[in-house]
């Protein structure tokens, strides 16, 4: 087991390194540089050039890359010209909102997907299965940003059941009960919008696992021995079908990254996704590169987590 984890970690490290190089090179290809949005264009061009030389922006890209990585390893991701604060502090503020949005989405996803997947798989080819499968087909065909916009319009503006922007009502004292309730109210609709779409993959996967497990030889043998159907289903079919679902956790985390960018922008939810979109529009290069790098690392770690969980659930895939 430990050999497998070590090998996967050794594979992950070059991936993170390659990701950092690609992110840096893409930032270099963007118009302007990290100084473009910070200096008044009316200043003497010679003074601007002197400042650019002082900051090392005229150095070859590989020199700038080494300096950037070295600063990042020491917790210095640069300065945001828009927010007038270190990028590390800015990301720290927004990361908490995105984290809780992702956690709430995962919880809602599994609360919805597991009962639907179990029902669809156990009673396949029945009316219940057809209704659930129809829902998953609609979910596959519906873009997340369209569904989020419709949910915001219906439940936020028309019915006024949920707030339509922000992460908490202004003027509330952090840590108080009204503050926590307001946080949950602002969190629920964005999380539910993502969960109802991301659920469809889990439902289909669990349904297929249950249907496939029902046809295994050991299930046929258990029934031939006269085991009660409830015991066959609960102790053999359901247990063996749910275990591989644990490996889906890492892939769900990876899939949430793209979803949060759309949902946070639509709901004006102040997280990493909204910060990323705003920084692109304002050419806040330090923030853009840092956010892309962080989200990319989270994606890589999500895949690593899936591999580790799957190796625990199914030892056959471990690398010897």
Coordinates of N, CA and C in Angstrom, one line a residue, residues 154-318:
X154 N -35.5 31.9 -10.9 CA -36.7 31.3 -10.3 C -36.7 31.5 -8.7
X155 N -35.6 30.9 -8.1 CA -35.6 30.9 -6.6 C -35.1 32.1 -6.0
X156 N -34.3 32.9 -6.7 CA -33.8 34.1 -6.1 C -34.6 35.3 -6.4
X157 N -34.9 35.6 -7.7 CA -35.6 36.8 -8.0 C -37.1 36.7 -8.0
X158 N -37.7 35.5 -8.5 CA -39.1 35.4 -8.6 C -39.7 35.0 -7.2
X159 N -39.2 33.9 -6.7 CA -39.8 33.4 -5.4 C -39.2 34.0 -4.2
X160 N -38.0 34.6 -4.4 CA -37.2 35.2 -3.3 C -37.0 34.3 -2.1
X161 N -36.7 33.1 -2.4 CA -36.4 32.1 -1.3 C -35.0 32.2 -0.8
X162 N -34.1 32.7 -1.7 CA -32.7 32.7 -1.4 C -32.1 34.1 -1.8
X163 N -31.0 34.5 -1.1 CA -30.3 35.7 -1.6 C -29.8 35.5 -3.0
X164 N -29.6 36.7 -3.7 CA -29.2 36.6 -5.1 C -27.7 37.0 -5.3
X165 N -27.0 37.2 -4.2 CA -25.6 37.5 -4.4 C -24.9 37.6 -3.1
X166 N -23.5 37.6 -3.1 CA -22.7 37.7 -1.9 C -22.6 36.4 -1.1
X167 N -21.9 36.4 0.0 CA -21.8 35.2 0.8 C -22.4 35.4 2.2
X168 N -22.7 36.6 2.6 CA -23.3 36.9 3.9 C -24.0 38.3 3.8
X169 N -25.0 38.4 4.6 CA -25.7 39.7 4.7 C -24.8 40.7 5.4
X170 N -24.7 42.0 4.9 CA -23.9 43.0 5.5 C -24.3 43.4 6.9
X171 N -23.3 43.7 7.7 CA -23.6 44.2 9.0 C -23.7 43.2 10.1
X172 N -23.5 41.9 9.8 CA -23.6 40.9 10.8 C -22.3 40.6 11.5
X173 N -22.3 40.3 12.7 CA -21.1 40.0 13.5 C -20.6 38.6 13.2
X174 N -19.4 38.4 12.7 CA -18.9 37.1 12.5 C -18.9 36.2 13.7
X175 N -19.3 34.9 13.5 CA -19.4 34.0 14.6 C -20.7 33.9 15.3
X176 N -21.6 34.9 15.1 CA -22.9 34.9 15.7 C -23.9 34.0 15.0
X177 N -25.0 33.6 15.6 CA -25.9 32.7 15.0 C -26.6 33.3 13.8
X178 N -27.0 34.6 13.8 CA -27.5 35.2 12.5 C -26.5 35.2 11.4
X179 N -25.2 35.4 11.7 CA -24.2 35.3 10.7 C -24.1 34.0 10.1
X180 N -24.1 32.9 10.9 CA -24.0 31.5 10.4 C -25.2 31.2 9.5
X181 N -26.4 31.6 10.0 CA -27.6 31.4 9.2 C -27.6 32.1 7.9
X182 N -27.1 33.3 7.9 CA -27.0 34.0 6.6 C -25.9 33.4 5.7
X183 N -24.9 32.9 6.2 CA -23.9 32.2 5.4 C -24.5 31.0 4.7
X184 N -25.3 30.2 5.5 CA -25.9 29.0 4.9 C -27.0 29.4 3.9
X185 N -27.7 30.5 4.1 CA -28.7 30.9 3.1 C -28.0 31.3 1.8
X186 N -26.9 32.0 1.9 CA -26.2 32.4 0.7 C -25.5 31.2 0.0
X187 N -25.2 30.2 0.8 CA -24.5 29.1 0.2 C -25.4 28.0 -0.4
X188 N -26.6 27.9 0.1 CA -27.4 26.7 -0.3 C -27.8 26.7 -1.8
X189 N -28.2 27.8 -2.3 CA -28.7 27.8 -3.7 C -27.5 27.6 -4.7
X190 N -26.4 28.2 -4.6 CA -25.2 27.9 -5.5 C -24.8 26.4 -5.4
X191 N -24.8 25.9 -4.1 CA -24.4 24.5 -3.9 C -25.4 23.5 -4.5
X192 N -26.7 23.9 -4.3 CA -27.8 23.0 -4.9 C -27.8 23.0 -6.4
X193 N -27.5 24.2 -7.0 CA -27.4 24.3 -8.5 C -26.4 23.4 -9.0
X194 N -25.2 23.4 -8.4 CA -24.1 22.5 -8.9 C -24.5 21.0 -8.6
X195 N -25.0 20.8 -7.4 CA -25.2 19.4 -7.0 C -26.2 18.7 -7.9
X196 N -27.3 19.4 -8.3 CA -28.3 18.8 -9.2 C -27.8 18.4 -10.5
X197 N -26.7 19.0 -11.0 CA -26.1 18.7 -12.3 C -25.0 17.7 -12.1
X198 N -24.2 17.9 -11.1 CA -23.1 16.9 -10.9 C -23.6 15.5 -10.4
X199 N -24.8 15.5 -9.9 CA -25.3 14.3 -9.4 C -25.5 13.2 -10.5
X200 N -25.7 13.6 -11.7 CA -26.1 12.7 -12.7 C -25.0 11.6 -13.0
X201 N -23.8 12.1 -12.9 CA -22.7 11.1 -13.2 C -22.7 10.0 -12.1
X202 N -22.8 10.4 -10.9 CA -22.8 9.5 -9.8 C -24.0 8.5 -9.8
X203 N -25.2 9.0 -10.2 CA -26.4 8.2 -10.3 C -26.2 7.1 -11.4
X204 N -25.7 7.5 -12.5 CA -25.5 6.6 -13.6 C -24.4 5.5 -13.2
X205 N -23.4 6.0 -12.6 CA -22.3 5.1 -12.2 C -22.8 4.1 -11.2
X206 N -23.5 4.5 -10.2 CA -24.0 3.6 -9.2 C -25.0 2.6 -9.7
X207 N -25.9 3.1 -10.6 CA -26.9 2.3 -11.3 C -26.2 1.2 -12.1
X208 N -25.2 1.5 -12.8 CA -24.5 0.5 -13.6 C -23.8 -0.5 -12.7
X209 N -23.2 0.0 -11.6 CA -22.5 -1.0 -10.7 C -23.5 -2.0 -10.1
X210 N -24.6 -1.5 -9.7 CA -25.6 -2.4 -9.1 C -26.1 -3.4 -10.1
X211 N -26.5 -2.9 -11.3 CA -27.0 -3.9 -12.3 C -25.9 -4.9 -12.7
X212 N -24.6 -4.5 -12.8 CA -23.5 -5.4 -13.1 C -23.3 -6.4 -12.0
X213 N -23.4 -5.9 -10.7 CA -23.1 -6.8 -9.6 C -24.2 -7.8 -9.5
X214 N -25.5 -7.5 -9.8 CA -26.6 -8.4 -9.7 C -26.4 -9.6 -10.6
X215 N -25.6 -9.5 -11.6 CA -25.3 -10.6 -12.6 C -24.1 -11.4 -12.3
X216 N -23.4 -11.1 -11.2 CA -22.2 -11.8 -10.9 C -22.5 -13.2 -10.4
X217 N -21.5 -14.1 -10.5 CA -21.7 -15.5 -10.2 C -22.0 -15.7 -8.7
X218 N -21.3 -14.9 -7.8 CA -21.5 -15.1 -6.4 C -22.9 -14.7 -5.9
X219 N -23.5 -13.8 -6.7 CA -24.9 -13.4 -6.4 C -25.8 -14.5 -6.8
X220 N -25.6 -15.1 -7.9 CA -26.4 -16.2 -8.4 C -26.3 -17.4 -7.4
X221 N -25.0 -17.6 -7.0 CA -24.8 -18.7 -6.0 C -25.5 -18.4 -4.7
X222 N -25.5 -17.2 -4.2 CA -26.1 -16.9 -2.9 C -27.6 -17.1 -3.0
X223 N -28.2 -16.7 -4.2 CA -29.7 -16.9 -4.3 C -30.0 -18.4 -4.5
X224 N -29.1 -19.2 -5.1 CA -29.3 -20.6 -5.3 C -29.3 -21.3 -4.0
X225 N -28.5 -20.8 -3.0 CA -28.4 -21.4 -1.7 C -29.6 -21.0 -0.8
X226 N -30.5 -20.2 -1.3 CA -31.8 -19.9 -0.6 C -31.6 -18.7 0.3
X227 N -30.6 -17.9 0.1 CA -30.5 -16.7 1.0 C -31.6 -15.7 0.7
X228 N -32.1 -15.1 1.8 CA -33.2 -14.1 1.6 C -32.8 -13.0 0.6
X229 N -33.7 -12.5 -0.2 CA -33.4 -11.4 -1.2 C -32.9 -10.2 -0.5
X230 N -33.4 -9.8 0.7 CA -32.9 -8.6 1.4 C -31.5 -8.8 1.8
X231 N -31.1 -10.0 2.2 CA -29.7 -10.2 2.6 C -28.8 -10.2 1.4
X232 N -29.2 -10.8 0.3 CA -28.4 -10.8 -0.9 C -28.2 -9.4 -1.4
X233 N -29.3 -8.6 -1.3 CA -29.1 -7.2 -1.8 C -28.3 -6.4 -0.9
X234 N -28.6 -6.4 0.4 CA -27.9 -5.5 1.3 C -26.5 -5.9 1.6
X235 N -26.2 -7.1 1.8 CA -24.9 -7.6 2.2 C -23.9 -7.9 1.0
X236 N -24.5 -8.1 -0.1 CA -23.6 -8.5 -1.3 C -23.7 -7.4 -2.4
X237 N -24.9 -7.2 -2.9 CA -25.0 -6.3 -4.1 C -24.7 -4.9 -3.7
X238 N -25.4 -4.4 -2.7 CA -25.2 -3.0 -2.3 C -23.8 -2.7 -1.8
X239 N -23.3 -3.5 -1.0 CA -22.0 -3.3 -0.4 C -20.9 -3.3 -1.5
X240 N -20.9 -4.2 -2.4 CA -19.9 -4.2 -3.4 C -20.1 -3.1 -4.5
X241 N -21.3 -2.6 -4.6 CA -21.6 -1.5 -5.5 C -21.2 -0.2 -5.0
X242 N -21.3 0.0 -3.7 CA -21.0 1.3 -3.1 C -19.5 1.5 -2.9
X243 N -18.7 0.5 -2.7 CA -17.3 0.7 -2.4 C -16.6 1.4 -3.5
X244 N -16.8 1.0 -4.8 CA -16.1 1.8 -5.9 C -16.5 3.2 -6.0
X245 N -17.7 3.6 -5.4 CA -18.1 4.9 -5.4 C -17.2 5.9 -4.6
X246 N -16.5 5.3 -3.7 CA -15.6 6.1 -2.9 C -14.5 6.7 -3.7
X247 N -14.1 6.0 -4.7 CA -13.0 6.5 -5.6 C -13.5 7.7 -6.5
X248 N -14.8 7.9 -6.6 CA -15.4 9.0 -7.3 C -15.2 10.3 -6.6
X249 N -14.8 10.3 -5.3 CA -14.7 11.5 -4.5 C -13.7 12.4 -5.2
X250 N -12.5 11.9 -5.5 CA -11.4 12.7 -6.1 C -11.8 13.3 -7.4
X251 N -12.5 12.6 -8.2 CA -13.0 13.1 -9.5 C -14.1 14.1 -9.3
X252 N -14.9 14.0 -8.3 CA -15.9 15.0 -8.0 C -15.3 16.3 -7.6
X253 N -14.2 16.2 -6.8 CA -13.5 17.4 -6.4 C -12.9 18.1 -7.7
X254 N -12.3 17.3 -8.6 CA -11.8 17.9 -9.8 C -12.9 18.6 -10.6
X255 N -14.0 17.9 -10.8 CA -15.1 18.5 -11.5 C -15.7 19.7 -10.9
X256 N -15.6 19.9 -9.6 CA -16.2 21.0 -9.0 C -15.4 22.3 -9.3
X257 N -14.1 22.2 -9.7 CA -13.3 23.4 -9.9 C -13.9 24.2 -11.1
X258 N -14.2 23.5 -12.2 CA -14.8 24.2 -13.3 C -16.2 24.8 -13.0
X259 N -17.0 24.0 -12.2 CA -18.3 24.4 -11.8 C -18.3 25.6 -10.9
X260 N -17.4 25.7 -10.0 CA -17.4 26.9 -9.1 C -17.1 28.2 -9.8
X261 N -16.3 28.1 -10.9 CA -16.0 29.3 -11.7 C -17.3 29.9 -12.3
X262 N -18.1 29.0 -12.9 CA -19.3 29.5 -13.4 C -20.3 30.0 -12.4
X263 N -20.5 29.1 -11.4 CA -21.6 29.4 -10.4 C -21.2 30.6 -9.5
X264 N -20.0 30.7 -9.1 CA -19.6 31.9 -8.3 C -19.8 33.2 -9.1
X265 N -19.5 33.1 -10.4 CA -19.7 34.3 -11.2 C -21.1 34.7 -11.4
X266 N -22.0 33.7 -11.6 CA -23.4 33.9 -11.8 C -24.1 34.4 -10.5
X267 N -23.7 33.9 -9.3 CA -24.3 34.2 -8.1 C -23.5 35.3 -7.3
X268 N -22.5 35.9 -8.0 CA -21.6 36.9 -7.3 C -21.2 36.4 -6.0
X269 N -20.8 35.2 -5.9 CA -20.4 34.5 -4.7 C -18.8 34.7 -4.6
X270 N -18.4 35.4 -3.5 CA -17.0 35.8 -3.5 C -16.0 34.7 -3.1
X271 N -15.7 33.9 -4.1 CA -14.8 32.8 -4.0 C -13.7 32.8 -5.0
X272 N -13.0 31.7 -5.1 CA -11.9 31.6 -6.1 C -12.3 31.8 -7.5
X273 N -13.5 31.3 -7.9 CA -13.9 31.4 -9.2 C -14.2 32.8 -9.6
X274 N -14.9 33.5 -8.8 CA -15.2 34.9 -9.1 C -14.0 35.8 -9.1
X275 N -13.1 35.5 -8.2 CA -11.8 36.2 -8.2 C -11.0 35.9 -9.5
X276 N -11.0 34.7 -10.0 CA -10.3 34.4 -11.2 C -10.9 35.1 -12.4
X277 N -12.2 35.2 -12.5 CA -12.8 35.9 -13.6 C -12.6 37.4 -13.6
X278 N -12.7 38.0 -12.4 CA -12.5 39.4 -12.2 C -11.0 39.7 -12.5
X279 N -10.1 38.9 -12.1 CA -8.7 39.2 -12.3 C -8.3 39.1 -13.8
X280 N -9.0 38.2 -14.6 CA -8.7 38.1 -16.0 C -9.2 39.4 -16.7
X281 N -10.4 39.9 -16.3 CA -11.0 41.1 -16.9 C -10.1 42.3 -16.6
X282 N -9.5 42.3 -15.4 CA -8.7 43.5 -15.0 C -7.2 43.3 -15.2
X283 N -6.8 42.2 -15.8 CA -5.4 41.9 -16.1 C -4.6 41.9 -14.9
X284 N -5.1 41.4 -13.8 CA -4.4 41.3 -12.6 C -3.5 40.0 -12.6
X285 N -2.4 40.1 -13.3 CA -1.6 38.9 -13.6 C -1.2 38.0 -12.4
X286 N -0.8 38.7 -11.4 CA -0.3 37.9 -10.2 C -1.4 37.1 -9.6
X287 N -2.6 37.6 -9.6 CA -3.8 36.8 -9.1 C -4.1 35.7 -10.1
X288 N -4.2 36.0 -11.3 CA -4.6 35.0 -12.3 C -3.6 33.8 -12.3
X289 N -2.3 34.0 -12.3 CA -1.4 32.9 -12.3 C -1.5 32.1 -11.0
X290 N -1.6 32.8 -9.9 CA -1.7 32.1 -8.6 C -3.0 31.2 -8.5
X291 N -4.1 31.8 -9.0 CA -5.4 31.0 -8.9 C -5.3 29.8 -9.8
X292 N -4.9 30.0 -11.0 CA -4.8 28.9 -12.0 C -3.9 27.8 -11.4
X293 N -2.7 28.2 -10.9 CA -1.8 27.2 -10.3 C -2.4 26.5 -9.2
X294 N -3.1 27.2 -8.3 CA -3.7 26.5 -7.1 C -4.8 25.6 -7.5
X295 N -5.7 26.0 -8.5 CA -6.8 25.1 -8.9 C -6.2 23.9 -9.7
X296 N -5.1 24.1 -10.4 CA -4.5 23.0 -11.1 C -3.9 22.0 -10.1
X297 N -3.3 22.5 -9.1 CA -2.7 21.6 -8.1 C -3.8 20.8 -7.4
X298 N -5.0 21.5 -7.1 CA -6.1 20.8 -6.5 C -6.6 19.7 -7.4
X299 N -6.7 19.9 -8.7 CA -7.1 18.9 -9.6 C -6.2 17.7 -9.6
X300 N -4.9 17.9 -9.6 CA -3.9 16.8 -9.6 C -4.1 16.1 -8.3
X301 N -4.2 16.8 -7.2 CA -4.4 16.1 -5.9 C -5.7 15.3 -5.8
X302 N -6.7 15.8 -6.5 CA -8.0 15.1 -6.5 C -7.9 13.8 -7.2
X303 N -7.1 13.7 -8.3 CA -6.9 12.5 -9.0 C -6.0 11.5 -8.2
X304 N -5.1 12.1 -7.5 CA -4.2 11.3 -6.6 C -5.1 10.7 -5.5
X305 N -6.0 11.5 -4.9 CA -6.9 11.0 -3.9 C -7.8 9.9 -4.4
X306 N -8.3 10.0 -5.6 CA -9.1 8.9 -6.2 C -8.3 7.6 -6.4
X307 N -7.1 7.7 -6.8 CA -6.2 6.5 -7.0 C -6.0 5.8 -5.7
X308 N -5.7 6.6 -4.6 CA -5.4 6.1 -3.3 C -6.7 5.4 -2.7
X309 N -7.8 6.1 -2.8 CA -9.0 5.5 -2.3 C -9.4 4.2 -3.1
X310 N -9.2 4.2 -4.4 CA -9.5 3.1 -5.2 C -8.6 1.9 -4.9
X311 N -7.3 2.2 -4.6 CA -6.4 1.1 -4.2 C -6.7 0.5 -2.9
X312 N -7.4 1.3 -2.0 CA -7.8 0.8 -0.7 C -9.0 -0.1 -0.9
X313 N -10.0 0.4 -1.8 CA -11.2 -0.4 -2.0 C -10.9 -1.7 -2.8
X314 N -10.1 -1.5 -3.9 CA -9.8 -2.7 -4.7 C -8.3 -2.9 -4.8
X315 N -7.7 -3.7 -3.9 CA -6.2 -3.9 -3.9 C -5.6 -4.4 -5.2
X316 N -6.5 -4.9 -6.1 CA -6.0 -5.5 -7.3 C -5.3 -4.5 -8.2
X317 N -5.6 -3.2 -8.1 CA -5.0 -2.2 -9.0 C -3.7 -1.6 -8.4
X318 N -3.3 -2.0 -7.2 CA -2.1 -1.5 -6.7 C -0.9 -1.9 -7.5

